[in-house]
mmCIF file of C-alpha atoms in Angstrom:
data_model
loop_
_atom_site.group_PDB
_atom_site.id
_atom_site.type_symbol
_atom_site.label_atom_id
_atom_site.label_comp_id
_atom_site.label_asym_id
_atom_site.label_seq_id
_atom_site.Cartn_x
_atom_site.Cartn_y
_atom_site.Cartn_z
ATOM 1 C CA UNK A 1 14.529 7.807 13.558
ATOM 2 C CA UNK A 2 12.289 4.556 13.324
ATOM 3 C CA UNK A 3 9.074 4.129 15.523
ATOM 4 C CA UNK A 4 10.678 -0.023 15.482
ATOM 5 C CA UNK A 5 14.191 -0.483 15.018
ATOM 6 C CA UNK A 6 15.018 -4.000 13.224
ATOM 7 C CA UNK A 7 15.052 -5.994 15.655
ATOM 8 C CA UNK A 8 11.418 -4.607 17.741
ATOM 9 C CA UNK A 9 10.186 -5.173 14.353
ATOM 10 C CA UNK A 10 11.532 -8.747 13.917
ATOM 11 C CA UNK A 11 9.677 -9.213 17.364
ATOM 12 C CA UNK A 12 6.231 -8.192 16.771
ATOM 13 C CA UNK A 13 6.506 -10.133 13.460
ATOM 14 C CA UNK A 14 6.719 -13.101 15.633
ATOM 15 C CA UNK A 15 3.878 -11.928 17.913
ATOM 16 C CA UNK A 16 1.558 -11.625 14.523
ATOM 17 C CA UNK A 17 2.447 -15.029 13.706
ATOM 18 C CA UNK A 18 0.996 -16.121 17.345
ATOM 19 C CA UNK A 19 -2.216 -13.838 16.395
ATOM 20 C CA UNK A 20 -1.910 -15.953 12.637
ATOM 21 C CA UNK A 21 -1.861 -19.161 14.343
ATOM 22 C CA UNK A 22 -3.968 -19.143 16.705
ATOM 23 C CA UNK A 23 -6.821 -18.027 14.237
ATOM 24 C CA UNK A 24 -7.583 -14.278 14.698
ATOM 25 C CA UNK A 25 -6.421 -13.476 11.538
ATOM 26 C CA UNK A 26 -4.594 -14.589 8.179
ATOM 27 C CA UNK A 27 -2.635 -12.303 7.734
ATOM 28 C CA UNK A 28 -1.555 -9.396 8.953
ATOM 29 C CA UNK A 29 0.181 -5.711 7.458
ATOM 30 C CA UNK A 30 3.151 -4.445 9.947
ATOM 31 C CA UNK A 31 4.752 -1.325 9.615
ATOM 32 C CA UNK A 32 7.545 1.104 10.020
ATOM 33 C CA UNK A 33 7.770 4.984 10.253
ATOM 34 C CA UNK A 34 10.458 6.916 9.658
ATOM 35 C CA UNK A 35 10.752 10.420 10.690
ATOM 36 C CA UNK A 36 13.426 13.384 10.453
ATOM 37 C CA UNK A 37 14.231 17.118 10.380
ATOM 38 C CA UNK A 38 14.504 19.116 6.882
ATOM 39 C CA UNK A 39 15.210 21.977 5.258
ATOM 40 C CA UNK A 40 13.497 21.223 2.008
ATOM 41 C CA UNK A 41 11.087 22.641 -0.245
ATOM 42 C CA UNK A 42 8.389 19.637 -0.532
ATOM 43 C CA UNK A 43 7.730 20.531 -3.660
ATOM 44 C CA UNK A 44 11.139 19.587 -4.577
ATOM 45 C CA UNK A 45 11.027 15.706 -3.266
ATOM 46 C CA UNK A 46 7.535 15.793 -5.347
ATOM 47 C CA UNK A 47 9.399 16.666 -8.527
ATOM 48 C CA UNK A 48 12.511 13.980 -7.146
ATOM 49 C CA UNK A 49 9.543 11.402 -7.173
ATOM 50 C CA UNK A 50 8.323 12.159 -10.141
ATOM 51 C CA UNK A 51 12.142 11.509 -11.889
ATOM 52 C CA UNK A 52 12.854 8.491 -9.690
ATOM 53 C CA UNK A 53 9.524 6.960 -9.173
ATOM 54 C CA UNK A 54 6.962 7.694 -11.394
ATOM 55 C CA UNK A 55 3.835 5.992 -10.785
ATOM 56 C CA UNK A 56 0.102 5.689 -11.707
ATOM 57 C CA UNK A 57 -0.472 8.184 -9.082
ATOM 58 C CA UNK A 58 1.474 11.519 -8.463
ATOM 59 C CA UNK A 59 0.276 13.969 -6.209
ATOM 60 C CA UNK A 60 1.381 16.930 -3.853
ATOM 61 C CA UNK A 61 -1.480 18.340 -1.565
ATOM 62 C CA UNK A 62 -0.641 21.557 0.582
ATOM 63 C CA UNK A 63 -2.534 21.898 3.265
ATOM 64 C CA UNK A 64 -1.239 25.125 4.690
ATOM 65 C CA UNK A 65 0.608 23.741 7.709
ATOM 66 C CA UNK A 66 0.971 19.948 6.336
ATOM 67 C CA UNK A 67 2.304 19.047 2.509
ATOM 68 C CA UNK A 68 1.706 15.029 1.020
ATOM 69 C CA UNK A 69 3.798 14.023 -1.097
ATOM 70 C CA UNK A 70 3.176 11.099 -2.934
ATOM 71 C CA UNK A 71 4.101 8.355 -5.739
ATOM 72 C CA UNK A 72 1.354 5.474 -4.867
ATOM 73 C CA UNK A 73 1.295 2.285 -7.024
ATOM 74 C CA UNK A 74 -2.168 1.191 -5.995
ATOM 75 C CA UNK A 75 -5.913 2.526 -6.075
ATOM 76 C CA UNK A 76 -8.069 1.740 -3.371
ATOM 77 C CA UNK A 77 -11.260 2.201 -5.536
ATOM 78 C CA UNK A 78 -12.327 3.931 -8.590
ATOM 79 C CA UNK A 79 -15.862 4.608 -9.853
ATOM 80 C CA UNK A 80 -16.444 5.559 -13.427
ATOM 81 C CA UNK A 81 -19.972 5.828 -14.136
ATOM 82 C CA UNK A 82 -21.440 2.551 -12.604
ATOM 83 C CA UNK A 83 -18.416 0.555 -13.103
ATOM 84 C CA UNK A 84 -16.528 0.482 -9.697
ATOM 85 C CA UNK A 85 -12.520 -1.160 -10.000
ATOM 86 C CA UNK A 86 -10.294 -2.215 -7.293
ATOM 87 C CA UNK A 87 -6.596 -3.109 -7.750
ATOM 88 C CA UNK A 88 -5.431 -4.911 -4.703
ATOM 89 C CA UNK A 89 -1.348 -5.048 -5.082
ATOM 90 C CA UNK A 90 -0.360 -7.885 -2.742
ATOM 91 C CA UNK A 91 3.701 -9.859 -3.207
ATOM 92 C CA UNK A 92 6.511 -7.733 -3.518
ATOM 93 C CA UNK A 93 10.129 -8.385 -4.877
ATOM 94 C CA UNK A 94 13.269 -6.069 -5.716
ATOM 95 C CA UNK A 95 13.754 -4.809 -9.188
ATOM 96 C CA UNK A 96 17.304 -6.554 -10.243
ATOM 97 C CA UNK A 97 20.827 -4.817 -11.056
ATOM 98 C CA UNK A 98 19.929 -5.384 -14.888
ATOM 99 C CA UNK A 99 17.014 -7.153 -17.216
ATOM 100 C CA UNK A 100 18.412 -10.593 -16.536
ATOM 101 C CA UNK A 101 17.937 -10.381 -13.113
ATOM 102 C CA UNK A 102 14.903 -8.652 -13.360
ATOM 103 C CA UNK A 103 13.573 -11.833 -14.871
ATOM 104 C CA UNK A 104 14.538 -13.670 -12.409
ATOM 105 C CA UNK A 105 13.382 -11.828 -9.486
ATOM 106 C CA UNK A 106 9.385 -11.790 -11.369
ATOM 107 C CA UNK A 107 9.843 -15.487 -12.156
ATOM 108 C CA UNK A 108 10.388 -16.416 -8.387
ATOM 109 C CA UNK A 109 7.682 -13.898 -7.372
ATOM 110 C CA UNK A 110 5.358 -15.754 -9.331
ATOM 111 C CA UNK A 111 6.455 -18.893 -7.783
ATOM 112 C CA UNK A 112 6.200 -17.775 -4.625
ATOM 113 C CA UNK A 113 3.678 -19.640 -2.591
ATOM 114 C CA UNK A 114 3.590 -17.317 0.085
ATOM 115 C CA UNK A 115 3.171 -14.471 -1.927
ATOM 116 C CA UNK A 116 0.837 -15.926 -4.058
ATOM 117 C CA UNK A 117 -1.376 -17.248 -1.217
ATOM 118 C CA UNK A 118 -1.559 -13.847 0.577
ATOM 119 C CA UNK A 119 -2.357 -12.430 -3.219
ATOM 120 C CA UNK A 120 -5.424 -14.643 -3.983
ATOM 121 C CA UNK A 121 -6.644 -13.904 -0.078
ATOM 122 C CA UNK A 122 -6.606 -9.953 -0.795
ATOM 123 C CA UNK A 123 -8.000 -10.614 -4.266
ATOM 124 C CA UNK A 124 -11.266 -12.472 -2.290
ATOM 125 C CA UNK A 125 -11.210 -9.477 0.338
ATOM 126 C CA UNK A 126 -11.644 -7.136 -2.411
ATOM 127 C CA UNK A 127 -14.027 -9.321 -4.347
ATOM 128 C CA UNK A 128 -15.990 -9.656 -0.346
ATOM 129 C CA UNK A 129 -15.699 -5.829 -0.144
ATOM 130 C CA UNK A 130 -16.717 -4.869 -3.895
ATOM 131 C CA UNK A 131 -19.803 -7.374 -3.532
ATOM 132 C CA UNK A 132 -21.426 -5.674 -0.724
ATOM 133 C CA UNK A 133 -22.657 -2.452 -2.736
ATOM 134 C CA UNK A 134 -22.206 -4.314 -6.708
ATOM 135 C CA UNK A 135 -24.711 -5.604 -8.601
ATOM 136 C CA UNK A 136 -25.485 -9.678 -8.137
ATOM 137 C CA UNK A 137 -22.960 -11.230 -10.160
ATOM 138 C CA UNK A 138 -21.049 -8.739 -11.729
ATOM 139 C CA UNK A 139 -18.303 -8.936 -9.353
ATOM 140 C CA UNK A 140 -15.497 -10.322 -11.978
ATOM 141 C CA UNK A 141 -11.352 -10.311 -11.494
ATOM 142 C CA UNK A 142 -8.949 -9.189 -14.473
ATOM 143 C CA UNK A 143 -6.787 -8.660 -15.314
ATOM 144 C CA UNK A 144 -5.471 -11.544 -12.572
ATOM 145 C CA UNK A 145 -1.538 -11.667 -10.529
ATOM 146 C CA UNK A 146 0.048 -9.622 -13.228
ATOM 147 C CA UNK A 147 3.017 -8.373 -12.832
ATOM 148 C CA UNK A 148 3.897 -4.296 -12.396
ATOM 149 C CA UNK A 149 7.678 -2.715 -11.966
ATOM 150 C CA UNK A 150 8.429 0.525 -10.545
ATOM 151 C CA UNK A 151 11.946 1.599 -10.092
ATOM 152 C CA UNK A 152 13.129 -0.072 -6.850
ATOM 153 C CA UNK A 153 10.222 -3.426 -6.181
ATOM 154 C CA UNK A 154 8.323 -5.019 -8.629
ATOM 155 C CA UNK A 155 4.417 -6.083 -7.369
ATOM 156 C CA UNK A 156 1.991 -8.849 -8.097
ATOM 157 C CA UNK A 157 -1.403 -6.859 -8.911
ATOM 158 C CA UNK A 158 -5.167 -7.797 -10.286
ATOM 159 C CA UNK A 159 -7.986 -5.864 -10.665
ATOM 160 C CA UNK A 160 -11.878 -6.691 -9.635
ATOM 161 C CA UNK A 161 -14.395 -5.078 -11.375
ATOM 162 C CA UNK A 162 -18.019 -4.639 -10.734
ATOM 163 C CA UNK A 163 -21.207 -2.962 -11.584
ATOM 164 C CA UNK A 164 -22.491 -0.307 -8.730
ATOM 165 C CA UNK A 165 -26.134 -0.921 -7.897
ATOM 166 C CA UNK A 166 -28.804 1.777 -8.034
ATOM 167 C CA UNK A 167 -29.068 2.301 -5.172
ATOM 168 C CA UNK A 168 -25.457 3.148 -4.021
ATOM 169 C CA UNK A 169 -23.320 5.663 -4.496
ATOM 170 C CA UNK A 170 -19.270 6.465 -4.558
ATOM 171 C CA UNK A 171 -19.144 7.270 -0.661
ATOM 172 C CA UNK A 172 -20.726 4.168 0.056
ATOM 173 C CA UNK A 173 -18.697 2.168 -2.336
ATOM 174 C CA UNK A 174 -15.781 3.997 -0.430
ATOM 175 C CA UNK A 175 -17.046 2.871 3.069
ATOM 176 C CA UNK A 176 -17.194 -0.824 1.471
ATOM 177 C CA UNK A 177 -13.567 -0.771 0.341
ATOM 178 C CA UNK A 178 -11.830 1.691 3.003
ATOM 179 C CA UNK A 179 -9.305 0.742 4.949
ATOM 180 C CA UNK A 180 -7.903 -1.502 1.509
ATOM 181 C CA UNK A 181 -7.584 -5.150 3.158
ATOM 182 C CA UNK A 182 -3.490 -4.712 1.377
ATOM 183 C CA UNK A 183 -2.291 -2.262 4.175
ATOM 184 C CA UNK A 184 -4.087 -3.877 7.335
ATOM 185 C CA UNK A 185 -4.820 -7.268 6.572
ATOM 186 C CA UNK A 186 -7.586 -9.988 6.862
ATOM 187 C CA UNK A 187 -10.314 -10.013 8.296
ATOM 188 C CA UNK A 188 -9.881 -6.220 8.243
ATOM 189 C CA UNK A 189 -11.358 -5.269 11.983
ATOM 190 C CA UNK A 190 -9.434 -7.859 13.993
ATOM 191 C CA UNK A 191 -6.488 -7.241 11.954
ATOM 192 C CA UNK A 192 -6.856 -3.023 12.989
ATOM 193 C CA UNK A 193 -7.511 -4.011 16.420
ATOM 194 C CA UNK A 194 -4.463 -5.961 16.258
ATOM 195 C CA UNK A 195 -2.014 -3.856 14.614
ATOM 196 C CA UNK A 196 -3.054 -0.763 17.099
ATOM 197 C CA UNK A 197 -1.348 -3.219 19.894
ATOM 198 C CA UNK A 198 2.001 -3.429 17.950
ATOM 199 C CA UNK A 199 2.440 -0.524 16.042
ATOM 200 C CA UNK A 200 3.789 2.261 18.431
ATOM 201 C CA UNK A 201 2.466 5.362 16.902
ATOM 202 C CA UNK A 202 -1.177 6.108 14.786
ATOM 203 C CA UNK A 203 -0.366 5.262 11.442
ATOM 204 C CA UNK A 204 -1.967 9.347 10.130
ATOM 205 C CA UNK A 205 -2.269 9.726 6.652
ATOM 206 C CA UNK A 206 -0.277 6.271 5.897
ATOM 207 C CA UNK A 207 -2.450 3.745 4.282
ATOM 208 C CA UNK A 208 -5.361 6.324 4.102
ATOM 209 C CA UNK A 209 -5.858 7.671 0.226
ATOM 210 C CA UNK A 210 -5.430 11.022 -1.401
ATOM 211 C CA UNK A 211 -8.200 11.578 -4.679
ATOM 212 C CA UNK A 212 -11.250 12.873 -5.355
ATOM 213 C CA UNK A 213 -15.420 12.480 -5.575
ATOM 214 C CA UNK A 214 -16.160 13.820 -8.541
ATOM 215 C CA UNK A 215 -19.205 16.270 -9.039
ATOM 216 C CA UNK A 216 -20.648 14.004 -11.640
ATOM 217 C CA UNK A 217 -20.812 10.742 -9.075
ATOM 218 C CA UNK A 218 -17.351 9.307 -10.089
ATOM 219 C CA UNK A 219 -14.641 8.977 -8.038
ATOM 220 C CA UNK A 220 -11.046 7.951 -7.977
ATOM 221 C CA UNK A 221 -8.614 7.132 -4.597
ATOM 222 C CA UNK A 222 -4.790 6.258 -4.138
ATOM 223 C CA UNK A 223 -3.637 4.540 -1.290
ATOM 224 C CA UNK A 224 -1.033 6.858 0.550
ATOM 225 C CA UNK A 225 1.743 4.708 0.367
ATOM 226 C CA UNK A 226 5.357 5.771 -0.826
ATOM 227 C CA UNK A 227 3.937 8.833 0.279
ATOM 228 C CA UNK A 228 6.172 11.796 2.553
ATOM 229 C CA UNK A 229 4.547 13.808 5.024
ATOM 230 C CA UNK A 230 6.058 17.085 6.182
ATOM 231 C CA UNK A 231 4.666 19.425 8.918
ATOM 232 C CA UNK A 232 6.936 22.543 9.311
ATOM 233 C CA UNK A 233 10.464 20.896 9.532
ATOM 234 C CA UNK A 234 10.004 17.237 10.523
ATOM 235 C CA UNK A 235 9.278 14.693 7.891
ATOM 236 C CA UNK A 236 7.871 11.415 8.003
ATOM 237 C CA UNK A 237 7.062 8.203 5.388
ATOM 238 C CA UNK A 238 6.009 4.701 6.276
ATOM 239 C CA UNK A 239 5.954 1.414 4.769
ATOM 240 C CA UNK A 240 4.626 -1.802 6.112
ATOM 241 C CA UNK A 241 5.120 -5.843 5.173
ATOM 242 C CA UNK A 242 2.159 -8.297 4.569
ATOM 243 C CA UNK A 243 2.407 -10.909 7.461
ATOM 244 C CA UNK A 244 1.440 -14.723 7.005
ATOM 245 C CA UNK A 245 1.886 -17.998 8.807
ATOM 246 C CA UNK A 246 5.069 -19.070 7.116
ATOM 247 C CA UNK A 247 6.609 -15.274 7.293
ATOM 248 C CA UNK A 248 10.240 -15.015 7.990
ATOM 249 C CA UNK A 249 10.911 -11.753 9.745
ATOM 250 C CA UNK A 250 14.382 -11.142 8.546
ATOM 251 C CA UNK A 251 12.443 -11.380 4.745
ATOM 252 C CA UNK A 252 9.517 -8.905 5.893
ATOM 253 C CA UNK A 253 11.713 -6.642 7.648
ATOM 254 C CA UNK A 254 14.006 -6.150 4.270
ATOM 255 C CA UNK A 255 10.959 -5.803 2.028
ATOM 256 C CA UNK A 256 9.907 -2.878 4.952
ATOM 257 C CA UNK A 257 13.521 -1.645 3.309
ATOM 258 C CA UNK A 258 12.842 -1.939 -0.268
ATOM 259 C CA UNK A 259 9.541 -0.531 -0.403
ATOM 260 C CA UNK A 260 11.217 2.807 1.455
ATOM 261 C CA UNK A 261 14.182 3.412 -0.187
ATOM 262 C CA UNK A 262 12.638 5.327 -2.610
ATOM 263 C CA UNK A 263 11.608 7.734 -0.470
ATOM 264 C CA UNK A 264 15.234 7.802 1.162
ATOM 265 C CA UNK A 265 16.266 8.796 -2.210
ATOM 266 C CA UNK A 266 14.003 11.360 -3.030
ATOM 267 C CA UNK A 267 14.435 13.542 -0.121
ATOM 268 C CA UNK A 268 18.766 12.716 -1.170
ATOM 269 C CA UNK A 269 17.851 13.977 -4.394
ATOM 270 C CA UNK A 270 16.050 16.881 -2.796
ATOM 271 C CA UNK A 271 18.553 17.565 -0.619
ATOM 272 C CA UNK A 272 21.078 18.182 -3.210
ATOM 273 C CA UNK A 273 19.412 19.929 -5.807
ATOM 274 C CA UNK A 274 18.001 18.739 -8.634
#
């Protein structure tokens, strides 16, 4: 089941476009759960995910009565001594049927306006959200709207760097940064207020991070994304479409699509034995 079939989904597209326009925000992350009953072993969609998707972050977390599974493309923040990195992964494509139309696919990503737009905006949120705990002009982006490919969507992603000052730490660097401005939007409060109207359910552990604060003051968090969440035998995932003025909801609806199916076919893959 879907918490918005297509079509509700086409329709509060259109409603974040009236929100777009008439200036609360600039743009806006929508999304889509999809739930079910199993019979699985978690472990074994982990271990599908980690043969169909592998990513920069793997994880499986059992928490007695709930197990997340995950394959995340994107940190919300690291902190490695006083260097603090944030990788905002904004513009999203298919991967093609072979290398020719792979090319493709990254060359009209890249000349994308749309996607490019709503890239550089998420870059400056991250930049806005590093600079409030950073040292006075360290803040710095690179590498800048490179391109990544994972098995089913390819992604436009940069990284911002900055030095931590003295007198902050990694949970306050983590309060500057959380909820990542890539899975709600911009400005990030009016956009939460906003998507609480039109998303049906509480998002839960979507778009919230799985990692760890280290002992020694370092840290490192992945955004729960392509991420499964089973509680005894229901299972759920959720993936979500950056919204901007010119959006066409037919186009964010089917990237919704592209970013899940990998998660379709790891519980497949789980199903019928690996």
């Amino acid at each position: 089941t879907q918490s918005l079939s297509g079509e509700e989904f086409k329709a509060r597209v259109q409603r974040a476009k009236q929100y777009i326009a008439s200036g609360d925000v600039y743009q806006l992350v929508l999304s889509v759960r999809f739930a079910g009953k199993h019979t699985l072993q978690p472990f074994e969609c982990y271990r599908a995910l980690r043969l169909l998707n592998p990513s920069p972050y793997m994880f499986f977390v059992d928490l007695g009565d709930t197990q997340v599974v995950g394959s995340s493309p994107e940190a919300l923040v690291r902190l490695h001594g006083s260097t603090a990195s944030l990788r905002p992964i904004a513009g999203t494509r298919p991967r093609g049927k072979d290398a020719e139309e792979d090319r493709a696919n990254e060359a009209s990503l890249l000349a994308d306006e749309k996607e490019l737009a709503e890239h550089v905006m998420l870059v400056d949120l991250a930049r806005n959200d590093l600079g409030r705990v950073a040292k006075g002009g360290s803040v710095h982006v690179g590498p800048y709207q490179s391109v990544e490919r994972y098995s089913h969507v390819m992604h436009i992603v940069s990284g911002v760097q900055g030095e931590l000052r003295d007198d902050s730490d990694a949970y306050e660097l983590f309060a500057a940064a959380f909820p990542a401005g890539t899975l709600v939007g911009a400005p990030k409060v009016r956009a939460m207020q906003i998507i609480d109207e039109l998303e049906p359910q509480r998002r839960g552990l979507y778009a919230g991070t799985v990692g760890y604060f280290g002992a020694n003051g370092d840290m490192d968090q992945a955004i729960t994304i392509r991420t499964l969440v089973f509680q005894g035998d229901n299972y759920s995932y959720q993936a979500g479409a950056g919204i901007v003025a010119d959006s066409s909801p037919e186009y964010e609806y089917n990237e919704v699509l592209a970013k899940s199916e990998i998660l379709r076919r790891a519980l497949a893959m789980a199903e019928e034995g690996l």
